[in-house]
PDB file of C-alpha atoms in Angstrom:
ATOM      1  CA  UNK I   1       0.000   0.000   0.000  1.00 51.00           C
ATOM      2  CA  UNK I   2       1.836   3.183  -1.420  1.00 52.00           C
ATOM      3  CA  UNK I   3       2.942   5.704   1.806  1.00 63.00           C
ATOM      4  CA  UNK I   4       0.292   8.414   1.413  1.00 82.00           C
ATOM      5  CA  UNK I   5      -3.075   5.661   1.403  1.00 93.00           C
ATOM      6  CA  UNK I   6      -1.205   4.328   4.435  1.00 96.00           C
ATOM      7  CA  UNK I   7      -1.334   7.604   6.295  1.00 96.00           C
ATOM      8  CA  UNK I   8      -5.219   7.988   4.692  1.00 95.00           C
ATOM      9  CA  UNK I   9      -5.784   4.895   6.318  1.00 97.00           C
ATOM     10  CA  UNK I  10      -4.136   5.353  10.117  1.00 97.00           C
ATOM     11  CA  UNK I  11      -6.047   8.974  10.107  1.00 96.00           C
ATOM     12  CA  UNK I  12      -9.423   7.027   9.305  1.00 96.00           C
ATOM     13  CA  UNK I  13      -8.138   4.581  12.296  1.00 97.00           C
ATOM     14  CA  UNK I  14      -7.896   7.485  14.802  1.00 97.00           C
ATOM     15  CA  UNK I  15     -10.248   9.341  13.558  1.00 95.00           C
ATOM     16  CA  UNK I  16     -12.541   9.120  16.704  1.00 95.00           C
ATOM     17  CA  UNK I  17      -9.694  10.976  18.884  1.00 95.00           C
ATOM     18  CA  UNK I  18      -9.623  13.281  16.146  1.00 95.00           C
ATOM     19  CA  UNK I  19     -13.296  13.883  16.018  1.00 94.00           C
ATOM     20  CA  UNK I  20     -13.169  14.361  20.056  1.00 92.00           C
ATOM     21  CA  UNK I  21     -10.241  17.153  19.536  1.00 93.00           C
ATOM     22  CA  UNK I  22     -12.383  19.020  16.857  1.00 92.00           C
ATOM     23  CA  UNK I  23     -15.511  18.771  18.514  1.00 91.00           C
ATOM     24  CA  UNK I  24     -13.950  20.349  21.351  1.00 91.00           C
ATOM     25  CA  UNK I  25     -12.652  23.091  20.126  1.00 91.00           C
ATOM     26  CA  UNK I  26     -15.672  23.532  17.885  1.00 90.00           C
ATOM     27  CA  UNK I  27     -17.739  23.846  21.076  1.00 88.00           C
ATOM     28  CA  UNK I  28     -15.068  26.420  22.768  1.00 87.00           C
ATOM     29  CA  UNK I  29     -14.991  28.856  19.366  1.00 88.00           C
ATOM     30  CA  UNK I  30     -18.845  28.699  19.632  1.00 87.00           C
ATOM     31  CA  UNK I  31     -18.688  29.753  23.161  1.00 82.00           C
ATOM     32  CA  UNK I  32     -16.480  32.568  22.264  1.00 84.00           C
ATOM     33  CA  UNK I  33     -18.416  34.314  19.784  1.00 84.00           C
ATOM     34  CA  UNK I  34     -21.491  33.667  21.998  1.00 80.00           C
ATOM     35  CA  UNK I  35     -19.817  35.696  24.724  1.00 76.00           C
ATOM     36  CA  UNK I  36     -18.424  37.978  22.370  1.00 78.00           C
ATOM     37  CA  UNK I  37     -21.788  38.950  21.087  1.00 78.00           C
ATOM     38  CA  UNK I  38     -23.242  39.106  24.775  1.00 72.00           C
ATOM     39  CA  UNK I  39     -20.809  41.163  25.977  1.00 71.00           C
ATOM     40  CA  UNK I  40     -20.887  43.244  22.775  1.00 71.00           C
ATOM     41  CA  UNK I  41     -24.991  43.656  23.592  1.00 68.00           C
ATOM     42  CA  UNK I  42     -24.193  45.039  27.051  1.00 64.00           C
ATOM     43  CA  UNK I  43     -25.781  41.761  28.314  1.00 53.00           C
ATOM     44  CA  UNK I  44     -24.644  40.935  32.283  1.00 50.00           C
ATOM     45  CA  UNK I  45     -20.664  39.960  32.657  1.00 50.00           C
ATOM     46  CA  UNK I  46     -21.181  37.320  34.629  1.00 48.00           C
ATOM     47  CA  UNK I  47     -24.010  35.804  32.212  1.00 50.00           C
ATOM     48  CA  UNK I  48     -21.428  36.827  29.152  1.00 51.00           C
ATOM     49  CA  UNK I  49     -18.875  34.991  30.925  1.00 51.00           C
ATOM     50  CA  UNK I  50     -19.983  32.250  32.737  1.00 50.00           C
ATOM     51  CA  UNK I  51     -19.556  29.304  29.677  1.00 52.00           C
ATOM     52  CA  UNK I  52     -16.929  31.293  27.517  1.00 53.00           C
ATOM     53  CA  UNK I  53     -14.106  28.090  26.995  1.00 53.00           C
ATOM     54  CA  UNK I  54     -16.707  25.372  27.431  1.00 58.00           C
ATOM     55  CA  UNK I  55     -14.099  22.164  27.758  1.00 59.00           C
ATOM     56  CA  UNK I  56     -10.815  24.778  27.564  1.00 61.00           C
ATOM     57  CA  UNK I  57     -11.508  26.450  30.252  1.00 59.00           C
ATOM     58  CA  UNK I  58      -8.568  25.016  32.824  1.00 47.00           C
ATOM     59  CA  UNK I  59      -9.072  26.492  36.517  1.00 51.00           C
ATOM     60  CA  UNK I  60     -11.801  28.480  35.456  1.00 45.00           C
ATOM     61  CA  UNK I  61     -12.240  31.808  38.023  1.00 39.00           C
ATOM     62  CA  UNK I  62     -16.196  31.961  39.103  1.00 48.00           C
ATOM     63  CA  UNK I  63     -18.010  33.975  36.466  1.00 40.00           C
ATOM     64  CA  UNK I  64     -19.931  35.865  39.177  1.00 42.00           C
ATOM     65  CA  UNK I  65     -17.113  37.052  41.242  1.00 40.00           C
ATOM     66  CA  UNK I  66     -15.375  37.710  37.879  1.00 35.00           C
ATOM     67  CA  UNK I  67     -18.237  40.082  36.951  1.00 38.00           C
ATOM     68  CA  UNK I  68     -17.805  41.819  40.407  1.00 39.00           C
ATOM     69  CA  UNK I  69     -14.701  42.669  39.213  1.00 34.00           C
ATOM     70  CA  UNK I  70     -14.839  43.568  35.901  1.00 36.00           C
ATOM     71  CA  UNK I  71     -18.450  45.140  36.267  1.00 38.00           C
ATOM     72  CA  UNK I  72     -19.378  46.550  33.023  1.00 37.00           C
ATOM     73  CA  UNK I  73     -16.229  47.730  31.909  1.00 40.00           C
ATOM     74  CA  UNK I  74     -15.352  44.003  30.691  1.00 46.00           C
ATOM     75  CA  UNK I  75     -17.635  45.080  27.581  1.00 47.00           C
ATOM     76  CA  UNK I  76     -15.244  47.916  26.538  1.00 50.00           C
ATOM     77  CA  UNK I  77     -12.139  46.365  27.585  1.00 70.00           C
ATOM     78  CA  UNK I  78     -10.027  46.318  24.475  1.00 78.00           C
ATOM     79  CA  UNK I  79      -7.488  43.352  25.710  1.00 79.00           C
ATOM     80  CA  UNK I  80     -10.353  41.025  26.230  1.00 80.00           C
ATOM     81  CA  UNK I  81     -12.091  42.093  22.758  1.00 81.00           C
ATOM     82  CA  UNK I  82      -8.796  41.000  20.956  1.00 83.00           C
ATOM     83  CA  UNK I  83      -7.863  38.286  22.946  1.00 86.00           C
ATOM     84  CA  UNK I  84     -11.730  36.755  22.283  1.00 87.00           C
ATOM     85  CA  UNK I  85     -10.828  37.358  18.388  1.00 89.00           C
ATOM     86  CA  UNK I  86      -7.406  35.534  18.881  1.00 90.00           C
ATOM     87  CA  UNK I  87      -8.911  32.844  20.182  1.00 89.00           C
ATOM     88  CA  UNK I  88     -12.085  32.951  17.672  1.00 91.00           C
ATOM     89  CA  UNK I  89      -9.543  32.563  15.155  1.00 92.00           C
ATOM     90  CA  UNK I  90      -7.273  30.042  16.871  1.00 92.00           C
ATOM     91  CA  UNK I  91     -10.353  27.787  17.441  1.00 92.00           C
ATOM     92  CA  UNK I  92     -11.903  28.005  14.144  1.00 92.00           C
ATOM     93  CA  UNK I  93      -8.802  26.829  12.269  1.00 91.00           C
ATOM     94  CA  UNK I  94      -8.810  24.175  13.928  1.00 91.00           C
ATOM     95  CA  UNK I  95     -12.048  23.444  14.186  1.00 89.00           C
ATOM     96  CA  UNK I  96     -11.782  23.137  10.580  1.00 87.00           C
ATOM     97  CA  UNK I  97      -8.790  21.154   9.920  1.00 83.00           C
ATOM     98  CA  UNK I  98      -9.537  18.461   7.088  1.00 78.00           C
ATOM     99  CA  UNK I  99      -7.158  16.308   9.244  1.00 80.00           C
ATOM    100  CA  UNK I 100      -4.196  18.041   7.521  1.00 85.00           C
ATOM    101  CA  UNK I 101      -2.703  19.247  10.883  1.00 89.00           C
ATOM    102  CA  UNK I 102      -2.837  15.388  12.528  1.00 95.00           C
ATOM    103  CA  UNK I 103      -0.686  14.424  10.049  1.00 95.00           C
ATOM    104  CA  UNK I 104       3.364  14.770   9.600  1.00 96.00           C
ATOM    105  CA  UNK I 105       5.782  14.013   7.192  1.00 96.00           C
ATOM    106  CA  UNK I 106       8.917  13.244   8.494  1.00 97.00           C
ATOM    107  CA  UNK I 107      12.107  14.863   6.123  1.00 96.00           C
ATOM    108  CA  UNK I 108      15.373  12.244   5.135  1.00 96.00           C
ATOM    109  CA  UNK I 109      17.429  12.680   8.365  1.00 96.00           C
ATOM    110  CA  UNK I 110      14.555  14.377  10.266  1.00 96.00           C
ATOM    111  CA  UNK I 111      14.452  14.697  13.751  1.00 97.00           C
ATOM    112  CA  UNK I 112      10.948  12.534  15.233  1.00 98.00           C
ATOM    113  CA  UNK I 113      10.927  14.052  18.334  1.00 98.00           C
ATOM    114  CA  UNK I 114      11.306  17.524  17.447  1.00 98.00           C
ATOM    115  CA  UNK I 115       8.869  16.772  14.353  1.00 98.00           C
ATOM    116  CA  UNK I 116       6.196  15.762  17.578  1.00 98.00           C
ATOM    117  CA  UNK I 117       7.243  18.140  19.946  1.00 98.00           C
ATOM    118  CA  UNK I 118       6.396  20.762  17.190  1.00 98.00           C
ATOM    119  CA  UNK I 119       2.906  19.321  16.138  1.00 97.00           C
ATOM    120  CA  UNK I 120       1.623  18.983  19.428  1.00 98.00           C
ATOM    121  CA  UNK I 121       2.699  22.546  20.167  1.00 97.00           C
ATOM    122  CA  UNK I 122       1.132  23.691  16.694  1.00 96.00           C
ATOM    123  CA  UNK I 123      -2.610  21.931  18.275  1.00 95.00           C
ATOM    124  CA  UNK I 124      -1.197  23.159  22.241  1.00 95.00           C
ATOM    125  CA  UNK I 125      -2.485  27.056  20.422  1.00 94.00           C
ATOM    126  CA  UNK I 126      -5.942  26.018  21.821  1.00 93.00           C
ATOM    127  CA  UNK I 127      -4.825  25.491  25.144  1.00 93.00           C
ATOM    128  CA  UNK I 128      -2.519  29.010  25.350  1.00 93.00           C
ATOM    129  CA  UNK I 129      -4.924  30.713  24.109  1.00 91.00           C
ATOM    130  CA  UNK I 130      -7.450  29.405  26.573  1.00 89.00           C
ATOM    131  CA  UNK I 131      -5.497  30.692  29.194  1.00 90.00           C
ATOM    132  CA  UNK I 132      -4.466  33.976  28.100  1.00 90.00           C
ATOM    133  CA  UNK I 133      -8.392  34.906  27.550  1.00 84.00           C
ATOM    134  CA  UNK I 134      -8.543  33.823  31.097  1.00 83.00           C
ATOM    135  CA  UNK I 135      -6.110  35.973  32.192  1.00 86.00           C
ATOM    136  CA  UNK I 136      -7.429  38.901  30.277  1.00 81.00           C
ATOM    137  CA  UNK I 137     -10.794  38.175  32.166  1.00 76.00           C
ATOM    138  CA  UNK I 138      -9.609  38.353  35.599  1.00 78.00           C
ATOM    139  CA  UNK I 139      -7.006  41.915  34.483  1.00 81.00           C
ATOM    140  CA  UNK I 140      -4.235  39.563  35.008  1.00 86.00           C
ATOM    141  CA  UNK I 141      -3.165  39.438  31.051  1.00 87.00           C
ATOM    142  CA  UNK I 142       0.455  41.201  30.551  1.00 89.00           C
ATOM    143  CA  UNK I 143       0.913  41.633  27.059  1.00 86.00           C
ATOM    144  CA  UNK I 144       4.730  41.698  27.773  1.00 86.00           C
ATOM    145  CA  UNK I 145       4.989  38.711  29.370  1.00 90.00           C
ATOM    146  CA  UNK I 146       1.817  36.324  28.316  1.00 90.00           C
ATOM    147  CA  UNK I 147       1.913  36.865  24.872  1.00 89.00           C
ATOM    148  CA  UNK I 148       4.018  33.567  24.120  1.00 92.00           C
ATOM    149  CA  UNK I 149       0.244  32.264  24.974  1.00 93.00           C
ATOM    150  CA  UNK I 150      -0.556  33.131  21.975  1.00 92.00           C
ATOM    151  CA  UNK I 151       2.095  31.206  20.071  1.00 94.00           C
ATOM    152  CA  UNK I 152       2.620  27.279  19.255  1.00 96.00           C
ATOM    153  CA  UNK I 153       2.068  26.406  23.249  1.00 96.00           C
ATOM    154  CA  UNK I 154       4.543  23.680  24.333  1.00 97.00           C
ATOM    155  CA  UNK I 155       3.492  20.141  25.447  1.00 98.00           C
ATOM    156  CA  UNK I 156       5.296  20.332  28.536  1.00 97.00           C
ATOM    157  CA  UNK I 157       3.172  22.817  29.603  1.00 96.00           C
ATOM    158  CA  UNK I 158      -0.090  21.510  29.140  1.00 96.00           C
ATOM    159  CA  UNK I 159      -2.355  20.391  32.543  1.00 94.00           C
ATOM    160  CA  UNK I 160      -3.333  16.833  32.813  1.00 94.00           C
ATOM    161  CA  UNK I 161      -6.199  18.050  31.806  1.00 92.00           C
ATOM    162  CA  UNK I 162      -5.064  19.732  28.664  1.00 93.00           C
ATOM    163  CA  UNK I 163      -3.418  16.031  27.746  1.00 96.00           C
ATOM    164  CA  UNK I 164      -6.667  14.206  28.477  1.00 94.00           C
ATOM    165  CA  UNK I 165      -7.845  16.273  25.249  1.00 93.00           C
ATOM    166  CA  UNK I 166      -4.456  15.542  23.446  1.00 95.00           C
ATOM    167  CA  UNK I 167      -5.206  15.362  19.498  1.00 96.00           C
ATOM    168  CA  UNK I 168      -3.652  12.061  17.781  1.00 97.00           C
ATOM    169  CA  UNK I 169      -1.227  12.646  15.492  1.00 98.00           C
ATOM    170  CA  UNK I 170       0.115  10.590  12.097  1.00 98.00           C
ATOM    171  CA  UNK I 171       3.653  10.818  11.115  1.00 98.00           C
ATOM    172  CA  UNK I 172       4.915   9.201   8.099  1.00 97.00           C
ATOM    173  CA  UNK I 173       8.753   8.768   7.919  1.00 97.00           C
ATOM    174  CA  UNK I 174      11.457   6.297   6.544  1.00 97.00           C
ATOM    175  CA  UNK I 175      12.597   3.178   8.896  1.00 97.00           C
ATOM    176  CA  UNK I 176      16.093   4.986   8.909  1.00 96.00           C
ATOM    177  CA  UNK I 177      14.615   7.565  10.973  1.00 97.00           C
ATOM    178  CA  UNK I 178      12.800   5.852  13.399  1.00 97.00           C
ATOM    179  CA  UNK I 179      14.849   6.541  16.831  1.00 94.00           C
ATOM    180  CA  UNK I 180      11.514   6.592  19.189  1.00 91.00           C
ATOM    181  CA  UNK I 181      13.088   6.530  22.548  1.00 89.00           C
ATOM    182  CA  UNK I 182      12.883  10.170  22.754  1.00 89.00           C
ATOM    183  CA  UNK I 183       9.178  10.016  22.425  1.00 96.00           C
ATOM    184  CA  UNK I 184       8.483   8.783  25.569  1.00 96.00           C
ATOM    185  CA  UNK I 185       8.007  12.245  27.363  1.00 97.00           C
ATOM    186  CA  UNK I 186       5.018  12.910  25.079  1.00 98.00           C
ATOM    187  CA  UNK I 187       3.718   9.535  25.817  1.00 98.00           C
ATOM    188  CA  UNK I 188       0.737  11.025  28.610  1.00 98.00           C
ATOM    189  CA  UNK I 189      -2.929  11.716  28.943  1.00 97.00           C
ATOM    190  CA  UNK I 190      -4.351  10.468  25.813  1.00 97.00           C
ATOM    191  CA  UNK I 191      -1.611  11.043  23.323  1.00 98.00           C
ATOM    192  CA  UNK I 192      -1.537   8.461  20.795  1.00 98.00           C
ATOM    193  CA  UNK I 193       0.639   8.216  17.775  1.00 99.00           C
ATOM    194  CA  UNK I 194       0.791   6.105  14.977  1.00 98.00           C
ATOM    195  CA  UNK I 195       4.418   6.013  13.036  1.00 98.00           C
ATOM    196  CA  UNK I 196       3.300   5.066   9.193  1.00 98.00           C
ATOM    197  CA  UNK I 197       7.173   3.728   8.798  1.00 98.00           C
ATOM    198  CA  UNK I 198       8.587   3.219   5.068  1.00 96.00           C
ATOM    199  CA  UNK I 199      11.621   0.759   4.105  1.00 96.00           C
ATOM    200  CA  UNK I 200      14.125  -1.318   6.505  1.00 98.00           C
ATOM    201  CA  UNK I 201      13.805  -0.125  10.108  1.00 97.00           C
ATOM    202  CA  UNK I 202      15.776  -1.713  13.818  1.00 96.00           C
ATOM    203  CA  UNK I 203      14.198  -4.647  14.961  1.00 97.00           C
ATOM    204  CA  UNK I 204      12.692  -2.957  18.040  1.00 96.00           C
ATOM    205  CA  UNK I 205      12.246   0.772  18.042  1.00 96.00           C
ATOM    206  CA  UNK I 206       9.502   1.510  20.200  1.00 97.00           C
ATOM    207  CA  UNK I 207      10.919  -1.535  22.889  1.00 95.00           C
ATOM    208  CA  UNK I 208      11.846   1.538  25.732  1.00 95.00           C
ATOM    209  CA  UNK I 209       8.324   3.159  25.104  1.00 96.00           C
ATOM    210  CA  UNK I 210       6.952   0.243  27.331  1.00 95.00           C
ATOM    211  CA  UNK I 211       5.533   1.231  30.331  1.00 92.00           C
ATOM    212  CA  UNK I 212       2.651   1.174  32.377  1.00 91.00           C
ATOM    213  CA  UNK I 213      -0.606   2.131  30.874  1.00 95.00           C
ATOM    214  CA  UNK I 214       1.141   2.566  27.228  1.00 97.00           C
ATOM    215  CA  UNK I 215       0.001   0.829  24.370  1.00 98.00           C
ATOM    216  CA  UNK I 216       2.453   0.127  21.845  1.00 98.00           C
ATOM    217  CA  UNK I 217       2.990  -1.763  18.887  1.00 98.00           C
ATOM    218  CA  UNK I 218       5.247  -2.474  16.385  1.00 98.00           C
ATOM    219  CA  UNK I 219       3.019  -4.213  13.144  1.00 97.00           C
ATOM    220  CA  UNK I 220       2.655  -4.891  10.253  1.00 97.00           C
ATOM    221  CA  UNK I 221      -1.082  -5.006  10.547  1.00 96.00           C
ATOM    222  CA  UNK I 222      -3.258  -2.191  10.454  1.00 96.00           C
ATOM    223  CA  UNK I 223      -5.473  -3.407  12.966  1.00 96.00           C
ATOM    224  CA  UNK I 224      -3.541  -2.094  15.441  1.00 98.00           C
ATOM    225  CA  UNK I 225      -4.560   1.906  15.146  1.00 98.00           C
ATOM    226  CA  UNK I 226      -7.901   0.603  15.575  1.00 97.00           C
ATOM    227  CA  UNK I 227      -6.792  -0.391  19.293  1.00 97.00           C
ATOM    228  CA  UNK I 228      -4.840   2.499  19.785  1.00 98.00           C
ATOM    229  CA  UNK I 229      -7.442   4.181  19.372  1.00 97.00           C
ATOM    230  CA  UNK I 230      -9.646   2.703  21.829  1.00 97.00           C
ATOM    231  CA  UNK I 231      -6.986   2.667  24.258  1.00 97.00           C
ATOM    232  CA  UNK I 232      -7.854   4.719  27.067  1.00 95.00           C
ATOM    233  CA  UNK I 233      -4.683   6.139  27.625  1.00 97.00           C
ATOM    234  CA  UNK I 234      -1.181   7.153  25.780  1.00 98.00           C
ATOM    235  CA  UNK I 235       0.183   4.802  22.999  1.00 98.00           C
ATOM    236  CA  UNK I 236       2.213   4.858  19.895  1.00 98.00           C
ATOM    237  CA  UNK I 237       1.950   2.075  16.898  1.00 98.00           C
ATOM    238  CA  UNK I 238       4.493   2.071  14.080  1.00 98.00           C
ATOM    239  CA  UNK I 239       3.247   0.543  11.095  1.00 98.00           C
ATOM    240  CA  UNK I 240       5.958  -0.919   9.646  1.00 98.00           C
ATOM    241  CA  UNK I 241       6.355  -2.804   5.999  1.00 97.00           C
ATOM    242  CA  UNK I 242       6.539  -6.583   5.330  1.00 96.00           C
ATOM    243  CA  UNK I 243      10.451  -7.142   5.692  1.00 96.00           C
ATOM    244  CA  UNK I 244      11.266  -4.286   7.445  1.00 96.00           C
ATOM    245  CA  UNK I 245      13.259  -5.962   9.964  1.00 96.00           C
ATOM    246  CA  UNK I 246      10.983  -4.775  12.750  1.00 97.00           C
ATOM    247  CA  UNK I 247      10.240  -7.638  14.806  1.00 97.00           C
ATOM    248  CA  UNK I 248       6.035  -7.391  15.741  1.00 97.00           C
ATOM    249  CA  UNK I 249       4.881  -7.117  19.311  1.00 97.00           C
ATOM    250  CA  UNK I 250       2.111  -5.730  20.849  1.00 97.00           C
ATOM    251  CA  UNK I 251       1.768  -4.101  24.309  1.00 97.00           C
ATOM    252  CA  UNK I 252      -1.549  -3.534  25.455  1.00 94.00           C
ATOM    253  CA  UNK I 253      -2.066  -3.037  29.281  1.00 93.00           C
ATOM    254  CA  UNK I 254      -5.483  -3.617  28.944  1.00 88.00           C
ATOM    255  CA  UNK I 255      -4.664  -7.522  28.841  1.00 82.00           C
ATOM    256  CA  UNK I 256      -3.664  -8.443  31.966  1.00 81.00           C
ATOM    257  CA  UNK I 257      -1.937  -7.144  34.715  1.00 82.00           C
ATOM    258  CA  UNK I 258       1.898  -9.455  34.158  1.00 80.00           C
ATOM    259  CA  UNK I 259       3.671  -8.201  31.167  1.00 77.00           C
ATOM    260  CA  UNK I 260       3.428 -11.849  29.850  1.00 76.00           C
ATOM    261  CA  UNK I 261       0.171 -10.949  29.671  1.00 84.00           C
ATOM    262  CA  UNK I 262       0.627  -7.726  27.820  1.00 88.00           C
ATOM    263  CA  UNK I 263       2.944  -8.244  25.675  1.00 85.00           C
ATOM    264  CA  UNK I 264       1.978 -10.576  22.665  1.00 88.00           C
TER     265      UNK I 264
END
């Protein structure tokens, strides 16, 4: 199967992850311009306020005391009227992704961590820019020092929370550049990658991603993204060819609690 119906295929795997990603962030951008428009109709703050990030809204501050504090000036404050529109924007892209941005392809000689690091950190925009509304809300925003919320937002500092809404992502990449150890610090929440490997590969990459509640596989059969994605909980499958060299395992902690019972 030629490289690019492969990675067709492992997005249509995951694409119930996906779907939960999108819908959330659907529901958050809908929330914004809802309390955009209330606020922008002089309705109450704390009724303008009170469901503004919907599932993005980490440590959310109590929309009445909020309104005690912002009173009515929250409906001319400039900050929060462009940090609503950042965040209208941020959402809506993607909201709208075709499944484009759960997808990477890996250069020759590319770097796979950095390649993740910079994907998640490309989706992390809904979570930064979650917070910096929040701060911008409570007067707390410093345009100086928060505006990096606005930018790619790194995975390291997303909330458990944040990771529990982790989109999956689909990198496609040559065997020669499959050196997954590093990935292991992204391997949290419900972060689940599936490596769509091309040519001649080690016989055990992903052999140190094995740990406790991580599913991972090394296969040559697609049915494997199927139970990453219905893993509840972090995993990583790479997909390799027939003859790779990859030797085929599957961990799946679901299966028992010995590792001779998860590991087939």
């Amino acid at each position: 199967m030629p490289s690019d119906a492969r990675v067709r295929t492992a997005l249509d795997a995951l694409s119930a992850p996906r779907e939960a990603f999108r819908s959330a962030v659907a529901t958050a951008d809908e929330e914004i311009r809802a309390a955009r428009n209330r606020i922008d109709e002089g309705r109450d703050p704390a009724d303008a306020l009170a469901r503004e990030l919907g599932p993005f809204a980490i440590d959310r501050i109590d929309p009445a005391r909020l309104a005690g504090l912002m009173q009515v000036e929250a409906a001319a404050d400039p900050v929060v009227h462009h940090l609503l529109d950042t965040a209208h924007r941020v959402f809506e892209g993607l909201a709208s992704d075709d499944g484009t941005g759960f997808q990477v392809e890996l250069t020759t000689g590319g770097d796979l961590r950095d390649a993740v690091r910079d994907a998640l950190a490309g989706r992390g925009r809904a979570f930064g820019v979650a917070h910096a509304v929040e701060k911008a809300r409570a007067h707390r925003y410093q345009p100086d020092a928060d505006h990096v919320l606005l930018q790619p937002y790194p995975f390291h500092r997303w909330s458990a929370g944040e990771r529990g809404l982790a989109p999956p992502l689909v990198v496609a990449l040559g065997g020669a550049d499959l050196r997954a150890g590093s990935l292991s610090e992204f391997l949290d929440g419900s972060v689940r990658i599936a490596l769509v490997v091309r040519g001649a590969t080690s016989p055990a990459p992903l052999a140190r991603l094995i740990g406790h509640g991580v599913f991972v596989a090394q296969t040559t059969d697609a049915a494997a993204l199927e139970r990453l994605a219905a893993h509840d909980g972090p995993g990583v499958v790479a997909w390799v060819e027939s003859g790779s060299g990859a030797v085929e395992f599957v961990h799946d902690p679901s299966a028992g609690d010995r590792t001779w019972e998860r590991l087939t």
